[in-house]
Tab-separated table of C-alpha atoms in Angstrom:
chain	number	residue	atom	x	y	z
A	1	UNK	CA	0.000	0.000	0.000
A	2	UNK	CA	2.893	2.394	0.766
A	3	UNK	CA	4.348	2.017	-2.728
A	4	UNK	CA	0.950	2.649	-4.325
A	5	UNK	CA	0.417	5.791	-2.252
A	6	UNK	CA	3.910	7.117	-2.979
A	7	UNK	CA	3.707	6.580	-6.741
A	8	UNK	CA	0.206	8.008	-6.978
A	9	UNK	CA	1.236	11.026	-4.894
A	10	UNK	CA	3.882	11.968	-7.402
A	11	UNK	CA	1.462	11.738	-10.335
A	12	UNK	CA	-1.329	13.683	-8.653
A	13	UNK	CA	0.865	16.392	-7.099
A	14	UNK	CA	2.513	17.123	-10.435
A	15	UNK	CA	-0.943	17.368	-12.018
A	16	UNK	CA	-2.164	19.767	-9.302
A	17	UNK	CA	0.933	22.066	-9.260
A	18	UNK	CA	1.025	22.723	-12.585
A	19	UNK	CA	25.391	24.851	-16.231
A	20	UNK	CA	25.632	20.977	-16.633
A	21	UNK	CA	26.620	20.301	-13.046
A	22	UNK	CA	25.652	16.617	-13.298
A	23	UNK	CA	26.346	14.338	-16.330
A	24	UNK	CA	23.512	12.711	-18.280
A	25	UNK	CA	22.789	9.056	-17.564
A	26	UNK	CA	21.925	8.369	-21.201
A	27	UNK	CA	21.550	10.145	-24.527
A	28	UNK	CA	18.246	12.026	-24.603
A	29	UNK	CA	17.609	14.732	-27.162
A	30	UNK	CA	14.851	16.464	-25.174
A	31	UNK	CA	16.987	16.584	-22.037
A	32	UNK	CA	20.008	17.803	-23.999
A	33	UNK	CA	17.894	20.619	-25.446
A	34	UNK	CA	16.774	21.669	-21.954
A	35	UNK	CA	20.355	21.660	-20.672
A	36	UNK	CA	21.524	23.719	-23.659
A	37	UNK	CA	18.714	26.187	-23.032
A	38	UNK	CA	19.718	26.299	-19.360
A	39	UNK	CA	23.278	27.299	-20.328
A	40	UNK	CA	21.946	30.229	-22.344
A	41	UNK	CA	19.549	31.196	-19.536
A	42	UNK	CA	22.336	31.204	-16.936
A	43	UNK	CA	24.409	33.449	-19.201
A	44	UNK	CA	21.510	35.907	-19.555
A	45	UNK	CA	20.777	35.955	-15.806
A	46	UNK	CA	17.025	35.362	-16.216
A	47	UNK	CA	16.320	33.696	-12.860
A	48	UNK	CA	12.605	33.065	-13.473
A	49	UNK	CA	13.432	31.227	-16.712
A	50	UNK	CA	16.239	29.271	-14.999
A	51	UNK	CA	13.809	28.212	-12.266
A	52	UNK	CA	11.342	26.877	-14.838
A	53	UNK	CA	14.119	25.017	-16.688
A	54	UNK	CA	15.355	23.440	-13.447
A	55	UNK	CA	11.780	22.285	-12.807
A	56	UNK	CA	11.480	20.750	-16.305
A	57	UNK	CA	14.869	19.008	-16.033
A	58	UNK	CA	13.914	17.631	-12.606
A	59	UNK	CA	10.704	16.222	-14.111
A	60	UNK	CA	12.703	14.561	-16.920
A	61	UNK	CA	14.988	12.845	-14.410
A	62	UNK	CA	11.959	11.778	-12.371
A	63	UNK	CA	10.607	9.951	-15.437
A	64	UNK	CA	13.938	8.092	-15.661
A	65	UNK	CA	13.752	7.188	-11.911
A	66	UNK	CA	17.073	9.026	-11.365
A	67	UNK	CA	16.084	10.414	-7.963
A	68	UNK	CA	19.558	11.718	-7.147
A	69	UNK	CA	19.623	13.955	-10.215
A	70	UNK	CA	15.986	14.863	-9.689
A	71	UNK	CA	16.677	16.153	-6.157
A	72	UNK	CA	19.856	17.890	-7.338
A	73	UNK	CA	17.850	20.108	-9.698
A	74	UNK	CA	15.098	20.572	-7.115
A	75	UNK	CA	17.758	22.013	-4.801
A	76	UNK	CA	18.805	24.354	-7.615
A	77	UNK	CA	15.147	25.392	-7.974
A	78	UNK	CA	15.206	26.298	-4.283
A	79	UNK	CA	18.375	28.393	-4.671
A	80	UNK	CA	16.919	30.273	-7.642
A	81	UNK	CA	13.700	30.922	-5.704
A	82	UNK	CA	15.703	32.313	-2.774
A	83	UNK	CA	17.515	34.673	-5.160
A	84	UNK	CA	14.184	35.776	-6.672
A	85	UNK	CA	12.761	36.467	-3.191
A	86	UNK	CA	15.498	39.067	-2.636
A	87	UNK	CA	13.946	41.056	-5.511
A	88	UNK	CA	10.281	40.070	-5.217
A	89	UNK	CA	9.556	38.561	-1.811
A	90	UNK	CA	6.038	37.312	-2.473
A	91	UNK	CA	6.922	35.718	-5.846
A	92	UNK	CA	10.136	34.241	-4.445
A	93	UNK	CA	8.334	32.669	-1.487
A	94	UNK	CA	5.731	31.126	-3.789
A	95	UNK	CA	8.480	29.527	-5.894
A	96	UNK	CA	10.393	28.383	-2.792
A	97	UNK	CA	7.241	26.720	-1.461
A	98	UNK	CA	6.721	24.957	-4.796
A	99	UNK	CA	10.321	23.679	-4.835
A	100	UNK	CA	10.086	22.486	-1.220
A	101	UNK	CA	6.837	20.670	-1.961
A	102	UNK	CA	8.416	18.826	-4.915
A	103	UNK	CA	11.463	17.970	-2.776
A	104	UNK	CA	9.204	16.609	-0.021
A	105	UNK	CA	7.416	14.439	-2.580
A	106	UNK	CA	10.749	13.031	-3.799
A	107	UNK	CA	11.773	12.198	-0.226
A	108	UNK	CA	8.414	10.506	0.389
A	109	UNK	CA	8.788	8.305	-2.699
A	110	UNK	CA	12.239	7.284	-1.424
A	111	UNK	CA	10.735	6.375	1.942
A	112	UNK	CA	12.609	9.149	3.824
A	113	UNK	CA	9.483	10.209	5.678
A	114	UNK	CA	11.180	12.417	8.297
A	115	UNK	CA	12.920	14.493	5.618
A	116	UNK	CA	9.705	14.620	3.582
A	117	UNK	CA	7.764	15.894	6.599
A	118	UNK	CA	10.356	18.615	7.349
A	119	UNK	CA	10.342	19.942	3.764
A	120	UNK	CA	6.532	19.810	3.518
A	121	UNK	CA	6.182	21.808	6.743
A	122	UNK	CA	8.680	24.364	5.381
A	123	UNK	CA	6.660	24.609	2.156
A	124	UNK	CA	3.447	25.233	4.097
A	125	UNK	CA	5.003	27.889	6.348
A	126	UNK	CA	6.647	29.854	3.537
A	127	UNK	CA	3.760	29.732	1.028
A	128	UNK	CA	1.977	33.099	0.637
A	129	UNK	CA	-1.262	33.245	2.606
A	130	UNK	CA	-3.359	33.873	-0.506
A	131	UNK	CA	-2.319	30.547	-2.134
A	132	UNK	CA	-4.898	28.553	-0.206
A	133	UNK	CA	-5.178	25.855	-2.869
A	134	UNK	CA	-1.416	25.235	-2.750
A	135	UNK	CA	-1.403	25.228	1.056
A	136	UNK	CA	-4.255	22.709	1.058
A	137	UNK	CA	-2.313	20.451	-1.321
A	138	UNK	CA	0.699	20.666	1.010
A	139	UNK	CA	-1.469	19.642	3.955
A	140	UNK	CA	-2.681	16.642	1.946
A	141	UNK	CA	0.966	15.800	1.201
A	142	UNK	CA	1.653	15.817	4.958
A	143	UNK	CA	-1.382	13.568	5.423
A	144	UNK	CA	0.058	11.101	2.904
A	145	UNK	CA	3.461	11.154	4.617
A	146	UNK	CA	1.820	10.239	7.918
A	147	UNK	CA	-0.340	7.714	6.089
A	148	UNK	CA	2.820	5.870	5.038
A	149	UNK	CA	4.014	5.817	8.675
A	150	UNK	CA	0.568	4.609	9.848
A	151	UNK	CA	0.052	7.697	12.051
A	152	UNK	CA	-3.723	7.740	11.746
A	153	UNK	CA	-4.382	10.668	14.099
A	154	UNK	CA	-1.994	12.943	12.187
A	155	UNK	CA	-3.520	11.873	8.877
A	156	UNK	CA	-6.996	12.852	10.027
A	157	UNK	CA	-5.688	16.147	11.440
A	158	UNK	CA	-4.055	17.237	8.174
A	159	UNK	CA	-7.005	16.112	6.029
A	160	UNK	CA	-9.397	18.206	8.144
A	161	UNK	CA	-6.964	21.139	8.114
A	162	UNK	CA	-6.888	21.045	4.299
A	163	UNK	CA	-10.700	21.037	4.217
A	164	UNK	CA	-10.878	24.008	6.594
A	165	UNK	CA	-8.585	26.356	4.659
A	166	UNK	CA	-9.791	25.362	1.164
A	167	UNK	CA	-13.095	23.453	1.015
A	168	UNK	CA	-12.792	22.994	-2.768
A	169	UNK	CA	-9.866	20.623	-2.155
A	170	UNK	CA	-12.508	17.949	-1.502
A	171	UNK	CA	-13.247	17.991	-5.244
A	172	UNK	CA	-9.726	16.806	-6.134
A	173	UNK	CA	-8.618	13.228	-6.750
A	174	UNK	CA	-5.698	13.745	-4.351
A	175	UNK	CA	-8.126	14.459	-1.507
A	176	UNK	CA	-10.446	11.565	-2.365
A	177	UNK	CA	-7.635	8.998	-2.455
A	178	UNK	CA	-5.963	10.317	0.703
A	179	UNK	CA	-9.280	10.367	2.566
A	180	UNK	CA	-10.191	6.869	1.355
A	181	UNK	CA	-6.875	5.369	2.492
A	182	UNK	CA	-7.182	7.162	5.840
A	183	UNK	CA	-10.610	5.579	6.396
A	184	UNK	CA	-9.184	2.207	5.354
A	185	UNK	CA	-6.380	2.427	7.907
A	186	UNK	CA	-8.908	3.320	10.630
A	187	UNK	CA	-11.012	0.243	9.694
A	188	UNK	CA	-14.038	2.509	9.167
A	189	UNK	CA	-15.301	0.062	6.582
A	190	UNK	CA	-18.954	1.123	6.508
A	191	UNK	CA	-18.115	4.797	5.958
A	192	UNK	CA	-15.448	3.887	3.400
A	193	UNK	CA	-17.712	1.579	1.410
A	194	UNK	CA	-20.467	4.206	1.384
A	195	UNK	CA	-18.104	6.914	0.069
A	196	UNK	CA	-16.120	4.912	-2.478
A	197	UNK	CA	-18.815	4.664	-5.182
A	198	UNK	CA	-19.308	8.452	-5.246
A	199	UNK	CA	-15.559	9.048	-5.082
A	200	UNK	CA	-14.990	6.674	-8.006
A	201	UNK	CA	-17.723	8.323	-10.065
A	202	UNK	CA	-16.291	11.820	-9.464
A	203	UNK	CA	-12.630	10.961	-10.186
A	204	UNK	CA	-10.758	10.917	-13.450
A	205	UNK	CA	-9.844	7.577	-14.976
A	206	UNK	CA	-6.564	7.261	-13.046
A	207	UNK	CA	-8.269	8.068	-9.760
A	208	UNK	CA	-10.986	5.538	-10.607
A	209	UNK	CA	-8.352	2.847	-11.049
A	210	UNK	CA	-6.754	3.561	-7.653
A	211	UNK	CA	-10.051	3.804	-5.750
A	212	UNK	CA	-11.439	0.661	-7.441
A	213	UNK	CA	-8.280	-1.165	-6.390
A	214	UNK	CA	-8.885	-0.076	-2.780
A	215	UNK	CA	-12.537	-1.160	-2.986
A	216	UNK	CA	-11.474	-4.587	-4.255
A	217	UNK	CA	-8.963	-4.863	-1.401
A	218	UNK	CA	-11.653	-4.091	1.206
A	219	UNK	CA	-14.047	-6.644	-0.310
A	220	UNK	CA	-11.270	-9.254	-0.242
A	221	UNK	CA	-10.609	-8.505	3.421
A	222	UNK	CA	-14.302	-8.951	4.173
A	223	UNK	CA	-14.224	-12.215	2.143
A	224	UNK	CA	-16.885	-10.805	-0.168
A	225	UNK	CA	-15.443	-12.664	-3.104
A	226	UNK	CA	-18.252	-11.994	-5.565
A	227	UNK	CA	-18.003	-8.230	-5.027
A	228	UNK	CA	-14.196	-8.420	-5.200
A	229	UNK	CA	-14.457	-10.295	-8.503
A	230	UNK	CA	-16.748	-7.594	-9.884
A	231	UNK	CA	-14.281	-4.923	-8.712
A	232	UNK	CA	-11.441	-6.772	-10.458
A	233	UNK	CA	-13.397	-6.859	-13.723
A	234	UNK	CA	-14.149	-3.154	-13.396
A	235	UNK	CA	-10.482	-2.417	-12.715
A	236	UNK	CA	-9.478	-4.344	-15.824
A	237	UNK	CA	-11.965	-2.333	-17.895
A	238	UNK	CA	-10.572	0.937	-16.492
A	239	UNK	CA	-6.945	-0.016	-17.184
A	240	UNK	CA	-7.910	-1.146	-20.686
A	241	UNK	CA	-9.632	2.196	-21.251
A	242	UNK	CA	-6.518	4.025	-20.069
A	243	UNK	CA	-4.365	2.025	-22.476
A	244	UNK	CA	-6.720	2.547	-25.421
A	245	UNK	CA	-7.137	6.234	-24.719
A	246	UNK	CA	-3.437	6.917	-24.375
A	247	UNK	CA	-2.553	4.776	-27.381
A	248	UNK	CA	-5.149	6.583	-29.511
A	249	UNK	CA	-3.893	9.979	-28.333
A	250	UNK	CA	-0.275	9.079	-29.012
A	251	UNK	CA	-1.022	7.773	-32.492
A	252	UNK	CA	-3.019	10.908	-33.314
A	253	UNK	CA	-0.109	13.058	-32.206
A	254	UNK	CA	2.334	11.016	-34.275
A	255	UNK	CA	0.101	11.291	-37.362
A	256	UNK	CA	-0.265	15.021	-36.824
A	257	UNK	CA	3.497	15.428	-36.617
A	258	UNK	CA	4.006	13.328	-39.731
A	259	UNK	CA	1.427	15.397	-41.615
A	260	UNK	CA	3.036	18.636	-40.442
A	261	UNK	CA	6.454	17.401	-41.554
A	262	UNK	CA	5.039	16.449	-44.962
A	263	UNK	CA	3.485	19.904	-45.349
A	264	UNK	CA	6.779	21.533	-44.385
A	265	UNK	CA	8.550	19.472	-47.039
A	266	UNK	CA	5.998	20.504	-49.677
A	267	UNK	CA	6.326	24.159	-48.724
A	268	UNK	CA	10.112	23.900	-48.954
A	269	UNK	CA	9.809	22.347	-52.427
A	270	UNK	CA	7.512	25.145	-53.582
A	271	UNK	CA	9.930	27.740	-52.243
A	272	UNK	CA	12.781	26.017	-54.037
A	273	UNK	CA	10.788	26.021	-57.313
A	274	UNK	CA	10.095	29.731	-56.922
A	275	UNK	CA	13.751	30.374	-56.216
A	276	UNK	CA	14.777	28.456	-59.346
A	277	UNK	CA	12.213	30.309	-61.466
A	278	UNK	CA	13.371	33.708	-60.308
A	279	UNK	CA	16.985	32.696	-60.734
A	280	UNK	CA	16.348	31.699	-64.365
A	281	UNK	CA	14.385	34.882	-64.991
A	282	UNK	CA	17.165	37.025	-63.600
A	283	UNK	CA	19.765	35.176	-65.639
A	284	UNK	CA	17.769	35.806	-68.852
A	285	UNK	CA	17.440	39.480	-68.049
A	286	UNK	CA	21.118	39.716	-67.306
A	287	UNK	CA	21.987	38.029	-70.596
A	288	UNK	CA	19.883	40.602	-72.505
A	289	UNK	CA	21.752	43.410	-70.796
A	290	UNK	CA	25.140	41.729	-71.079
A	291	UNK	CA	26.138	43.577	-74.271
A	292	UNK	CA	25.712	46.930	-72.558
A	293	UNK	CA	26.856	46.256	-69.066
A	294	UNK	CA	29.237	43.297	-69.059
A	295	UNK	CA	30.814	44.255	-65.798
A	296	UNK	CA	27.472	44.767	-64.083
A	297	UNK	CA	26.326	41.398	-65.428
A	298	UNK	CA	29.159	39.473	-63.791
A	299	UNK	CA	28.793	41.281	-60.492
A	300	UNK	CA	25.041	40.683	-60.366
A	301	UNK	CA	25.444	37.028	-61.358
A	302	UNK	CA	27.876	36.442	-58.515
A	303	UNK	CA	25.517	38.201	-56.097
A	304	UNK	CA	22.564	36.038	-57.193
A	305	UNK	CA	24.583	32.831	-56.922
A	306	UNK	CA	25.579	33.759	-53.381
A	307	UNK	CA	21.961	34.539	-52.473
A	308	UNK	CA	20.898	31.146	-53.843
A	309	UNK	CA	23.476	29.396	-51.653
A	310	UNK	CA	22.252	31.268	-48.576
A	311	UNK	CA	18.648	30.360	-49.389
A	312	UNK	CA	19.577	26.717	-49.840
A	313	UNK	CA	21.428	26.761	-46.517
A	314	UNK	CA	18.435	28.364	-44.823
A	315	UNK	CA	16.038	25.772	-46.213
A	316	UNK	CA	18.397	22.970	-45.200
A	317	UNK	CA	18.640	24.316	-41.663
A	318	UNK	CA	14.854	24.707	-41.458
A	319	UNK	CA	14.350	21.106	-42.630
A	320	UNK	CA	16.903	19.860	-40.099
A	321	UNK	CA	15.207	21.811	-37.303
A	322	UNK	CA	11.827	20.329	-38.267
A	323	UNK	CA	13.304	16.832	-38.276
A	324	UNK	CA	14.825	17.403	-34.830
A	325	UNK	CA	11.452	18.524	-33.465
A	326	UNK	CA	9.765	15.387	-34.815
A	327	UNK	CA	12.519	13.202	-33.319
A	328	UNK	CA	12.160	14.890	-29.925
A	329	UNK	CA	8.390	14.437	-29.997
A	330	UNK	CA	8.774	10.749	-30.887
A	331	UNK	CA	11.110	10.319	-27.912
A	332	UNK	CA	8.538	12.006	-25.647
A	333	UNK	CA	5.687	9.853	-26.984
A	334	UNK	CA	7.794	6.698	-26.562
A	335	UNK	CA	8.469	7.676	-22.935
A	336	UNK	CA	4.720	8.126	-22.358
A	337	UNK	CA	4.211	4.720	-24.016
A	338	UNK	CA	6.426	3.081	-21.398
A	339	UNK	CA	4.820	4.990	-18.525
A	340	UNK	CA	1.341	3.823	-19.542
A	341	UNK	CA	2.581	0.243	-19.928
A	342	UNK	CA	3.980	0.485	-16.395
A	343	UNK	CA	0.652	1.869	-15.150
A	344	UNK	CA	-1.153	-1.143	-16.665
A	345	UNK	CA	1.088	-3.730	-15.012
A	346	UNK	CA	1.532	-2.020	-11.603
A	347	UNK	CA	-1.779	-3.406	-10.215
A	348	UNK	CA	-0.643	-6.962	-11.072
A	349	UNK	CA	2.613	-6.526	-9.163
A	350	UNK	CA	1.075	-4.920	-6.095
A	351	UNK	CA	-1.802	-7.404	-5.992
A	352	UNK	CA	0.735	-10.188	-5.390
A	353	UNK	CA	2.762	-8.436	-2.680
A	354	UNK	CA	3.222	-10.599	0.412
A	355	UNK	CA	3.308	-9.566	4.068
A	356	UNK	CA	7.107	-9.328	3.945
A	357	UNK	CA	6.873	-6.745	1.158
A	358	UNK	CA	8.071	-9.119	-1.589
A	359	UNK	CA	6.017	-9.707	-4.710
A	360	UNK	CA	5.176	-13.371	-5.276
A	361	UNK	CA	3.963	-13.746	-8.833
A	362	UNK	CA	2.287	-16.949	-9.928
A	363	UNK	CA	2.393	-18.345	-13.443
A	364	UNK	CA	-0.956	-16.777	-14.319
A	365	UNK	CA	0.332	-13.331	-13.320
A	366	UNK	CA	3.504	-13.788	-15.381
A	367	UNK	CA	1.408	-14.844	-18.381
A	368	UNK	CA	-0.761	-11.742	-17.924
A	369	UNK	CA	2.374	-9.571	-17.827
A	370	UNK	CA	3.553	-11.090	-21.136
A	371	UNK	CA	0.077	-10.689	-22.639
A	372	UNK	CA	-0.211	-7.011	-21.607
A	373	UNK	CA	3.295	-6.324	-22.893
A	374	UNK	CA	2.407	-7.775	-26.305
A	375	UNK	CA	-0.862	-5.832	-26.371
A	376	UNK	CA	0.887	-2.489	-25.876
A	377	UNK	CA	4.090	-3.438	-27.752
A	378	UNK	CA	2.716	-5.870	-30.393
A	379	UNK	CA	4.887	-8.927	-31.034
A	380	UNK	CA	7.634	-7.878	-28.612
A	381	UNK	CA	8.133	-11.253	-26.897
A	382	UNK	CA	7.905	-13.317	-30.104
A	383	UNK	CA	10.517	-11.173	-31.881
A	384	UNK	CA	12.782	-11.318	-28.840
A	385	UNK	CA	12.555	-15.128	-28.679
A	386	UNK	CA	13.089	-15.469	-32.428
A	387	UNK	CA	16.224	-13.306	-32.346
A	388	UNK	CA	17.562	-14.915	-29.146
A	389	UNK	CA	16.337	-18.554	-28.992
A	390	UNK	CA	18.618	-19.331	-26.030
A	391	UNK	CA	16.671	-16.996	-23.721
A	392	UNK	CA	14.606	-18.769	-21.070
A	393	UNK	CA	11.009	-17.879	-20.273
A	394	UNK	CA	12.219	-16.131	-17.112
A	395	UNK	CA	14.684	-14.063	-19.184
A	396	UNK	CA	11.908	-12.934	-21.570
A	397	UNK	CA	9.694	-11.965	-18.653
A	398	UNK	CA	12.530	-9.996	-17.072
A	399	UNK	CA	12.885	-8.120	-20.370
A	400	UNK	CA	9.132	-7.371	-20.270
A	401	UNK	CA	9.552	-5.731	-16.852
A	402	UNK	CA	12.506	-3.719	-18.165
A	403	UNK	CA	10.429	-2.421	-21.099
A	404	UNK	CA	7.848	-1.201	-18.580
A	405	UNK	CA	10.576	0.901	-16.907
A	406	UNK	CA	9.824	-0.837	-13.582
A	407	UNK	CA	12.061	0.814	-10.920
A	408	UNK	CA	14.965	-1.193	-9.472
A	409	UNK	CA	13.329	-1.172	-6.033
A	410	UNK	CA	10.188	-2.835	-7.417
A	411	UNK	CA	12.254	-5.340	-9.456
A	412	UNK	CA	14.079	-6.232	-6.253
A	413	UNK	CA	10.722	-7.023	-4.590
A	414	UNK	CA	9.663	-9.179	-7.555
A	415	UNK	CA	12.820	-11.323	-7.517
A	416	UNK	CA	13.427	-11.210	-3.771
A	417	UNK	CA	16.862	-9.592	-4.112
A	418	UNK	CA	18.480	-6.346	-3.030
A	419	UNK	CA	18.205	-3.275	-5.303
A	420	UNK	CA	21.962	-3.420	-5.919
A	421	UNK	CA	21.619	-6.984	-7.192
A	422	UNK	CA	19.170	-5.802	-9.866
A	423	UNK	CA	22.013	-4.009	-11.655
A	424	UNK	CA	24.031	-7.252	-11.600
A	425	UNK	CA	21.077	-9.141	-13.085
A	426	UNK	CA	20.773	-6.536	-15.862
A	427	UNK	CA	24.495	-6.935	-16.624
A	428	UNK	CA	24.122	-10.692	-16.951
A	429	UNK	CA	21.151	-10.247	-19.241
A	430	UNK	CA	23.209	-7.923	-21.477
A	431	UNK	CA	25.797	-10.681	-21.913
A	432	UNK	CA	23.078	-13.145	-22.931
A	433	UNK	CA	21.619	-10.816	-25.548
A	434	UNK	CA	24.494	-9.584	-27.713
A	435	UNK	CA	28.002	-8.199	-27.482
A	436	UNK	CA	26.825	-4.923	-29.073
A	437	UNK	CA	24.544	-4.213	-26.128
A	438	UNK	CA	27.601	-3.674	-23.927
A	439	UNK	CA	27.931	-0.168	-25.408
A	440	UNK	CA	24.405	0.927	-24.502
A	441	UNK	CA	21.711	0.430	-21.867
A	442	UNK	CA	19.732	-2.794	-22.057
A	443	UNK	CA	16.483	-0.770	-22.297
A	444	UNK	CA	17.712	1.045	-25.414
A	445	UNK	CA	18.817	-2.251	-26.950
A	446	UNK	CA	15.376	-3.813	-26.395
A	447	UNK	CA	13.718	-0.866	-28.174
A	448	UNK	CA	14.667	-2.413	-31.534
A	449	UNK	CA	12.066	-5.160	-30.964
A	450	UNK	CA	9.210	-2.623	-30.906
A	451	UNK	CA	7.203	-2.167	-34.114
């Protein structure tokens, strides 16, 4: 339950909140562009822009599960906000509170609850008094921190405090999920079961998935197996809807980008045709005047030739820039692809977590993982087995988890090993696959088996 709360907190808080000091972990065009832009921003001294870039870079590292780099740039956000507060106190304090809230969330996901609580309290104290919605979100963050440490009284206190200062916070998915888990921990089953249907109906599709999962868990505890089975079917429908919706959106975006690129190419061709036409026309005119002004003819011809070269260079640079934008968008869409695949499979993993915290997957769960992987990444496992027939079934399933970008901590729970041993397992898998994979990450190597 703690892992579910932590992961969901990150997603919901980011949704509600609206120089290379550290080396990149892997080649990423979007991240490189942000870092290049940050260099220019630091040179110009625009602190507001630098703050926003630090925030975007931190979010990119969060998607890669590189928490150390994520917190590094969150600390830089805090420093920039402190500098801004020296010029504009109210604006600077608002940015400092935002940075502290993000830092507290990162600590909570890591399980460092004391540090998370300290930073969240700092965020609440420093936030301007007129930002009641932000202060209410921070109180809910404190409630979630205490929820993870099973401090029920503190959870209830912070939930009520959030309601008091900003009643509209009750209309948010973050409040509904926090309140529902608080009731669950207090064993207030009747109240919880009476609220969950309305909470599920009012939430977005991601909130529905989380609250339906909690409802299924409560029915299982009460040994109401028929209701739990119905909840499980509903949860499967919701996760399928999420997958279909996101896949449809991603494909539409890809098609739109492809169409835009095609239109840009056609416009460039038309411009080139115009340039050639005018060049020929000018040459003809110059030839007619050549008898009178030979010297002028040669000078003008040279000038036109130079202008044509500059135009060709400009068009080439514009085409290259357009291609780079499409490549960056494809990288972003692919990252979303993996995140949604991970969201589909996360309920399977957490549903099989034992009392000791380890995840004990049965054969049926493994088969479902393979099936879901092939549904989102069609033919992935069959192509992998065809290219590497020596891989065992366990190896293929491990590769499926890697394609979902499952964090090392969660992989460690699945295989009953320490997080540091996960890196060793990845290294062994690289040796099984191909010698070429030694020069890149195993996740990048597996990307070639995606259609």
